[in-house]
Short mmCIF file of C-alpha atoms in Angstrom, two decimals:
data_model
loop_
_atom_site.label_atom_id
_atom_site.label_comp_id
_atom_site.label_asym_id
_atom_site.label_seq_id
_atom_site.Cartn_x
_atom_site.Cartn_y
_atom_site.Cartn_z
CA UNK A 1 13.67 -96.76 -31.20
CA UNK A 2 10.06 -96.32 -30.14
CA UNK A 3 8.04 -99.01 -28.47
CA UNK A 4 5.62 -100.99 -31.04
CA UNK A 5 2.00 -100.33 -30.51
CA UNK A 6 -0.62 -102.60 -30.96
CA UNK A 7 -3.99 -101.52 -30.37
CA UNK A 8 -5.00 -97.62 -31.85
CA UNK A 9 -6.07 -97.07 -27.84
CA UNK A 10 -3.06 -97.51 -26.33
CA UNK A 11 -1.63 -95.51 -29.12
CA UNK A 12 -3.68 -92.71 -28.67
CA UNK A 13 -3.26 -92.57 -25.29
CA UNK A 14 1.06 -93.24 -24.57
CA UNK A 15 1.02 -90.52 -27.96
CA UNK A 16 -0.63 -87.63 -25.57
CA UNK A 17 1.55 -88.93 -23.06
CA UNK A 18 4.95 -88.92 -25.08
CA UNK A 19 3.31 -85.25 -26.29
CA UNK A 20 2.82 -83.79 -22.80
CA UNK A 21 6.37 -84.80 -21.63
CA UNK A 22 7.80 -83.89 -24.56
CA UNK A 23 6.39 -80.07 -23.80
CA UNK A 24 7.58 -80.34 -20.13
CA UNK A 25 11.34 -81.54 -21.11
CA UNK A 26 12.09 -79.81 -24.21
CA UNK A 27 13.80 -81.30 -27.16
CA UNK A 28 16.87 -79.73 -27.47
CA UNK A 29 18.39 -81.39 -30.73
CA UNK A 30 15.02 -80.67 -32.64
CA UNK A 31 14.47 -76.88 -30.99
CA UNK A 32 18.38 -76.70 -32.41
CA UNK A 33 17.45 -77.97 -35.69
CA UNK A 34 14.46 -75.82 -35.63
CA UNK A 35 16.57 -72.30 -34.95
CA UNK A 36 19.87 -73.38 -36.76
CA UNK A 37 21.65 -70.60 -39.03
CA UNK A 38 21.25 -72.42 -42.37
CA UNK A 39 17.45 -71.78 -42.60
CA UNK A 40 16.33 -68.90 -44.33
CA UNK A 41 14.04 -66.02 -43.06
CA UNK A 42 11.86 -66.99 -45.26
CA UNK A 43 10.99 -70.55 -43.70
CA UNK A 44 11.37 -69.73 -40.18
CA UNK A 45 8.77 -67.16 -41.47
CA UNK A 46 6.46 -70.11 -42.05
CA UNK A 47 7.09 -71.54 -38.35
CA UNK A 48 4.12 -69.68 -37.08
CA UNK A 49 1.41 -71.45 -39.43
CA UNK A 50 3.35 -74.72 -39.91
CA UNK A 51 4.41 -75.31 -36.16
CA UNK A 52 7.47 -77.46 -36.99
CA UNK A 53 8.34 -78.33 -33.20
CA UNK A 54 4.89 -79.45 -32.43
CA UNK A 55 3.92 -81.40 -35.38
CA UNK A 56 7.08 -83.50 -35.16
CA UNK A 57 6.66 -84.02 -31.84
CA UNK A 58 2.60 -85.12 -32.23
CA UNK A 59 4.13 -87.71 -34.65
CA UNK A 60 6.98 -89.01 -32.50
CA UNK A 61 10.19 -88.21 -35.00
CA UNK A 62 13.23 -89.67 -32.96
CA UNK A 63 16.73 -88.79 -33.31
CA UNK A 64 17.59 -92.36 -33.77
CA UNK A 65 14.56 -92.65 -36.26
CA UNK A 66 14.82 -94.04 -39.79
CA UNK A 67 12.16 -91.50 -41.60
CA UNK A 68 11.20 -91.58 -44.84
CA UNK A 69 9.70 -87.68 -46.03
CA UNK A 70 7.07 -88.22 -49.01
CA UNK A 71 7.93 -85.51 -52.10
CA UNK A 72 10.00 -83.14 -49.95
CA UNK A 73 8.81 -80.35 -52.72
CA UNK A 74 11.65 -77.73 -51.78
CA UNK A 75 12.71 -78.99 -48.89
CA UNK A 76 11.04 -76.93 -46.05
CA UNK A 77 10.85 -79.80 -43.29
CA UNK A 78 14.26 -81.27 -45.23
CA UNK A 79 15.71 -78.62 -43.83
CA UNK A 80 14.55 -79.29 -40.15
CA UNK A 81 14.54 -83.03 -40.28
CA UNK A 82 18.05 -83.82 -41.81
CA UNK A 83 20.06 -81.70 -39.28
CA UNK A 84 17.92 -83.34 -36.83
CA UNK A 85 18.30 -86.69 -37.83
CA UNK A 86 21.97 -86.31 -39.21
CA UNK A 87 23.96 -88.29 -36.23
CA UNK A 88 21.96 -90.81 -35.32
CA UNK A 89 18.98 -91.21 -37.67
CA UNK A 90 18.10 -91.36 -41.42
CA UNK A 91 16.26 -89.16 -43.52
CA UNK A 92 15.15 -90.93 -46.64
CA UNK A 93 13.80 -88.32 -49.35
CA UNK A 94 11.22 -89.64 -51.56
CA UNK A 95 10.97 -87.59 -54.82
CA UNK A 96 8.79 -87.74 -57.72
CA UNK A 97 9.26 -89.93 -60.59
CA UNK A 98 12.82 -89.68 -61.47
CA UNK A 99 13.27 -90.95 -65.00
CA UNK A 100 13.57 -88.91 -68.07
CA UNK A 101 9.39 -88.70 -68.85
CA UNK A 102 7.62 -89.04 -65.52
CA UNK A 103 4.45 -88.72 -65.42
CA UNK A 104 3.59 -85.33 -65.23
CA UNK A 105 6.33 -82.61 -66.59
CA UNK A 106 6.37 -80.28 -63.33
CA UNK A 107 7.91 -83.39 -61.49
CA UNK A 108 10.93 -83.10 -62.85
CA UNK A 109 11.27 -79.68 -61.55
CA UNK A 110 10.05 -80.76 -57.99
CA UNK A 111 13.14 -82.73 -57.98
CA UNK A 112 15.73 -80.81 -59.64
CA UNK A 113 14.81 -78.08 -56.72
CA UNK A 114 15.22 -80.59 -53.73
CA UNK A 115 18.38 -81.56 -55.99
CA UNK A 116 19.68 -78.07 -55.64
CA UNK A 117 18.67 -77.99 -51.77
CA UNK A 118 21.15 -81.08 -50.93
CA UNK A 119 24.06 -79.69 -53.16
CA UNK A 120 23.69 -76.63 -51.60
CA UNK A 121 25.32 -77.42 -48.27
CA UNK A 122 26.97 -81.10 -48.71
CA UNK A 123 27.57 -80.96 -44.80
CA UNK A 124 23.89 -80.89 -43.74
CA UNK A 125 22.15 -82.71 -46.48
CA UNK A 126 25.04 -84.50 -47.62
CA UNK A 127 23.53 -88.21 -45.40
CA UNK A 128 19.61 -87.69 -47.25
CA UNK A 129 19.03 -90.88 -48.83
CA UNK A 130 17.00 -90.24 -52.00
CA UNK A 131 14.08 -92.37 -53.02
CA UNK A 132 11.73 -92.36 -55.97
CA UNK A 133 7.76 -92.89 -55.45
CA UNK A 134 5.28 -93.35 -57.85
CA UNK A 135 1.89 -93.14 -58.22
CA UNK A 136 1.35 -95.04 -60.89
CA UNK A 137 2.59 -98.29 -58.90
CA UNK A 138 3.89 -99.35 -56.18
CA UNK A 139 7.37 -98.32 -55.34
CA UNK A 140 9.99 -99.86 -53.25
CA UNK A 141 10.63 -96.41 -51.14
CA UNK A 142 13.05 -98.36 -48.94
CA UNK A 143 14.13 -101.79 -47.74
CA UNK A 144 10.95 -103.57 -45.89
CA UNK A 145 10.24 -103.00 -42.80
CA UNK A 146 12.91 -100.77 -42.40
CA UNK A 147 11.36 -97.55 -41.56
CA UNK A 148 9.97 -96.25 -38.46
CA UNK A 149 8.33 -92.65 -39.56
CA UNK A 150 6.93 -91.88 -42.79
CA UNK A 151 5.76 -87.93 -42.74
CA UNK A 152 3.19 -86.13 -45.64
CA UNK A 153 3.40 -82.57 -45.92
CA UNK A 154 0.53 -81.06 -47.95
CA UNK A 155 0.88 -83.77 -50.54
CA UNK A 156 -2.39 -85.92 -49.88
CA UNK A 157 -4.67 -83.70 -51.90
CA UNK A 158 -2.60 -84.56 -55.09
CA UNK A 159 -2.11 -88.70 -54.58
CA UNK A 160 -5.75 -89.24 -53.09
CA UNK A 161 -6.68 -88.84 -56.60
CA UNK A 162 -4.05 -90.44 -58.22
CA UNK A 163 -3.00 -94.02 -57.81
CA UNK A 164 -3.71 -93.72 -53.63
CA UNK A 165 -3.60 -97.72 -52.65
CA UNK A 166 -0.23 -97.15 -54.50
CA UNK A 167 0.78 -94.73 -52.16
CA UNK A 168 -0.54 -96.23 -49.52
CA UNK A 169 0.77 -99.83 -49.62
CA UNK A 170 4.19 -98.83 -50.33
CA UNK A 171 4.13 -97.14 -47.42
CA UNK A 172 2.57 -100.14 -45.80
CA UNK A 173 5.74 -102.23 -47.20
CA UNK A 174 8.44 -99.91 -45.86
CA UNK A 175 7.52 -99.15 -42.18
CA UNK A 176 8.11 -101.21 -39.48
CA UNK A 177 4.95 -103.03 -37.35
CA UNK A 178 3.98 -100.26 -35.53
CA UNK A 179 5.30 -97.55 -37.23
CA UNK A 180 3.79 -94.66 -37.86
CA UNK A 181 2.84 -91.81 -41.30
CA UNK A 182 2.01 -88.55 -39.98
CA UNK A 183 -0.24 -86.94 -42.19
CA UNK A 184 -0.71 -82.88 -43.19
CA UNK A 185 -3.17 -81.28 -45.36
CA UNK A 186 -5.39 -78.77 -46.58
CA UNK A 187 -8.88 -79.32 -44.46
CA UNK A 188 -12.17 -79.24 -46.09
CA UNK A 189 -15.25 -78.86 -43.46
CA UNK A 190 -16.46 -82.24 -42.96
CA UNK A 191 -20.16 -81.01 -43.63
CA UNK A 192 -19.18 -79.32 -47.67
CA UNK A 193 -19.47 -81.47 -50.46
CA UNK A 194 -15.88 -81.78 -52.10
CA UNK A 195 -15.11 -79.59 -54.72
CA UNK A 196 -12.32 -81.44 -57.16
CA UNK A 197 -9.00 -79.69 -57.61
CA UNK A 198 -9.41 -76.91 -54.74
CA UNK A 199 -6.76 -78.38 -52.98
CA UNK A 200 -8.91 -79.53 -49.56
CA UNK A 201 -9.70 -82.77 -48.82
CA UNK A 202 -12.13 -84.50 -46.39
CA UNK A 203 -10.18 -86.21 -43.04
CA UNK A 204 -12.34 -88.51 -43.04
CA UNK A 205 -11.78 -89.82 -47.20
CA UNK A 206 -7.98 -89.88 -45.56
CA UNK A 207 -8.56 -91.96 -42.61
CA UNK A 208 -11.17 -94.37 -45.05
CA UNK A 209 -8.01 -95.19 -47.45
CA UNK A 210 -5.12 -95.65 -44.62
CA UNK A 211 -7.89 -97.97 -42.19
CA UNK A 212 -8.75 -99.73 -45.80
CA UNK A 213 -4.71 -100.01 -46.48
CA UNK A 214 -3.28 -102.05 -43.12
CA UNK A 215 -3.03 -99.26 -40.76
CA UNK A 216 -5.06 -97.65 -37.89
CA UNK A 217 -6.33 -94.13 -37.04
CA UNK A 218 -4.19 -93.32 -33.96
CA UNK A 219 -5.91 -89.85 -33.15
CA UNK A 220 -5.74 -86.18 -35.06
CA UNK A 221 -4.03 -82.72 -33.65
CA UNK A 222 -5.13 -79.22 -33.99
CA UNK A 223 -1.80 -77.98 -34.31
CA UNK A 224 -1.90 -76.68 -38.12
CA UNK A 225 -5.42 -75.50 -37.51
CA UNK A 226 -6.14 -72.03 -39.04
CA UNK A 227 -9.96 -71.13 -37.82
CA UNK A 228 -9.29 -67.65 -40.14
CA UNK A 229 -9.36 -69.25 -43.70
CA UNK A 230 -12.98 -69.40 -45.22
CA UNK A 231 -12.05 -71.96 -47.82
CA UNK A 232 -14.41 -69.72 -50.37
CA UNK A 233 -11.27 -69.08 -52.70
CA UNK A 234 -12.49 -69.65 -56.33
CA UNK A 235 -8.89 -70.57 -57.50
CA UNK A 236 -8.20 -72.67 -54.43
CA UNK A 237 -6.27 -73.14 -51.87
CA UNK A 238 -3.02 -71.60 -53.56
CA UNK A 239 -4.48 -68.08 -53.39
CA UNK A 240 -2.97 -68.16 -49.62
CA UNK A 241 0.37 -67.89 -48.46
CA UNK A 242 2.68 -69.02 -49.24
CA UNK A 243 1.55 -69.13 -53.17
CA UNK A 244 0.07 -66.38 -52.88
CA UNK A 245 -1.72 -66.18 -56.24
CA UNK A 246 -4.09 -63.21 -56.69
CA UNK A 247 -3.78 -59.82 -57.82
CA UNK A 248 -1.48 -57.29 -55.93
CA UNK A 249 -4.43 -55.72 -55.00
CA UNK A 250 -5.29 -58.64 -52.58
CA UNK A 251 -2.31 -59.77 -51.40
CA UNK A 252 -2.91 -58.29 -47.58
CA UNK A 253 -6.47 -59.82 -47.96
CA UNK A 254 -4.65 -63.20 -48.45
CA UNK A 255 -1.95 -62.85 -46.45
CA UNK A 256 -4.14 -61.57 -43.35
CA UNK A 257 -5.58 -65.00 -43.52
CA UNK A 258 -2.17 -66.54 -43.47
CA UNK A 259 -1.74 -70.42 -44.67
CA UNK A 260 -4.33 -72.92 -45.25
CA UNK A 261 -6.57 -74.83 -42.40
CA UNK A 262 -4.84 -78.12 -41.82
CA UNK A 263 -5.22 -81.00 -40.37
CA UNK A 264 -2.92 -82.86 -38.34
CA UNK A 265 -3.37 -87.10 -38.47
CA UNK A 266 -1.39 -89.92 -37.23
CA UNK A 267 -1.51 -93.81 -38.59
CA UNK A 268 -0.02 -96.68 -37.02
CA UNK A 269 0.66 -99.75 -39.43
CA UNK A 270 -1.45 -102.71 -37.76
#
């Protein structure tokens, strides 16, 4: 298990460290994971914008890890993470709202398609624990202090608006001292006023509610940065890949650009 952290300098710096060696070694159980048979074309297609190796290795995902992944949505990084983690680790899926009126309708469909993920192969996903967390309060999304990675993929823009310190604190209450939520999202330019329901967000709004919450901003990546997206896109930021939703006309307009700009961000529970 990783070495507790104490102070967001130290973290910053043994992170770029653990990072560079990382790169020089190679890590062969996550590369495997990465280029095993039971992914699709379709994801691996996605490698290229969502950088799987690199992001998990910029948050520190361990083999041995205990990792909780926040509304899964189909299961892209599922799919990476619970081969990954299947031997030693465990992968702890937390879905939407799981009783028979949540809180918004489409939720139930979020889950019922992770649902079909994990019965699709009972050998791979058979070990995901699954979870329920709400927005609406705060969830027990594991046993206390129990957790040692908590990862957020492209899910910030909807909670930051919609019971966040909820969020945030139950993530507070799960992870170990120490532990770490790696954070990815759609980027809005720090210097643009927010425009509500676009899908970007402001890093810094993000690092103002986890610093505000119990935990400490341990340093950002460029890895899911996309320089080529304008952000302009008057129905937001699921006119890109992979949504993809404009006329047929503009689809090579959109898909030129490829996914969104991201950014990459790492807290450490203080």
């Amino acid at each position: 298990m990783k070495t507790l952290v104490k102070t967001s300098l130290l973290t910053v710096l043994l992170g770029a460290l653990s990072i560079s060696t990382a790169a020089a070694q190679g890590n062969g159980p996550l590369r495997a994971a990465i280029d095993g048979e039971h992914r699709s074309d379709l994801n691996r297609s996605r490698d290229v914008y969502r950088n799987p190796y690199e992001t998990l290795t910029f948050f520190g995902v361990e083999r041995d890890d205990t990792v909780i992944e926040a509304w899964p949505g189909g299961g892209w990084y599922t799919q990476i993470l619970a081969p990954y983690l299947k031997d030693h680790g465990t992968l702890i899926g937390a879905t939407y709202d799981r009783s028979p009126e949540p809180l918004a309708g489409w939720m139930s469909g979020s889950n019922a398609t992770f649902q079909r993920l994990l019965d699709s192969n009972p050998d791979m996903y058979g070990d995901v624990v699954i979870s329920e967390q709400l927005t609406q309060s705060q969830s027990r999304i594991a046993e206390p202090g129990t957790v040692d990675v908590i990862l957020d993929f492209r899910n910030a823009h909807n909670w930051i608006g919609m019971g966040a310190e909820n969020v945030i604190m139950a993530w507070h209450e799960a992870l170990k001292p120490g532990g770490t939520v790696g954070i990815v999202d759609h980027r809005w330019d720090a210097d643009e006023a927010a425009i509500p329901g676009n899908g970007y967000i402001h890093e810094q709004q993000l690092i103002d509610l986890m610093t505000e919450h119990g935990f400490t901003f341990a340093g950002s990546s460029e890895i899911n940065a996309n320089p080529n997206d304008p952000k302009n896109h008057p129905d937001g930021v699921w006119m890109l890949p992979p949504n993809l939703r404009v006329s047929a006309e503009q689809r090579a307009e959109f898909q030129a650009i490829g996914e969104s700009d991201r950014m990459t961000m790492k807290f450490i529970k203080n």
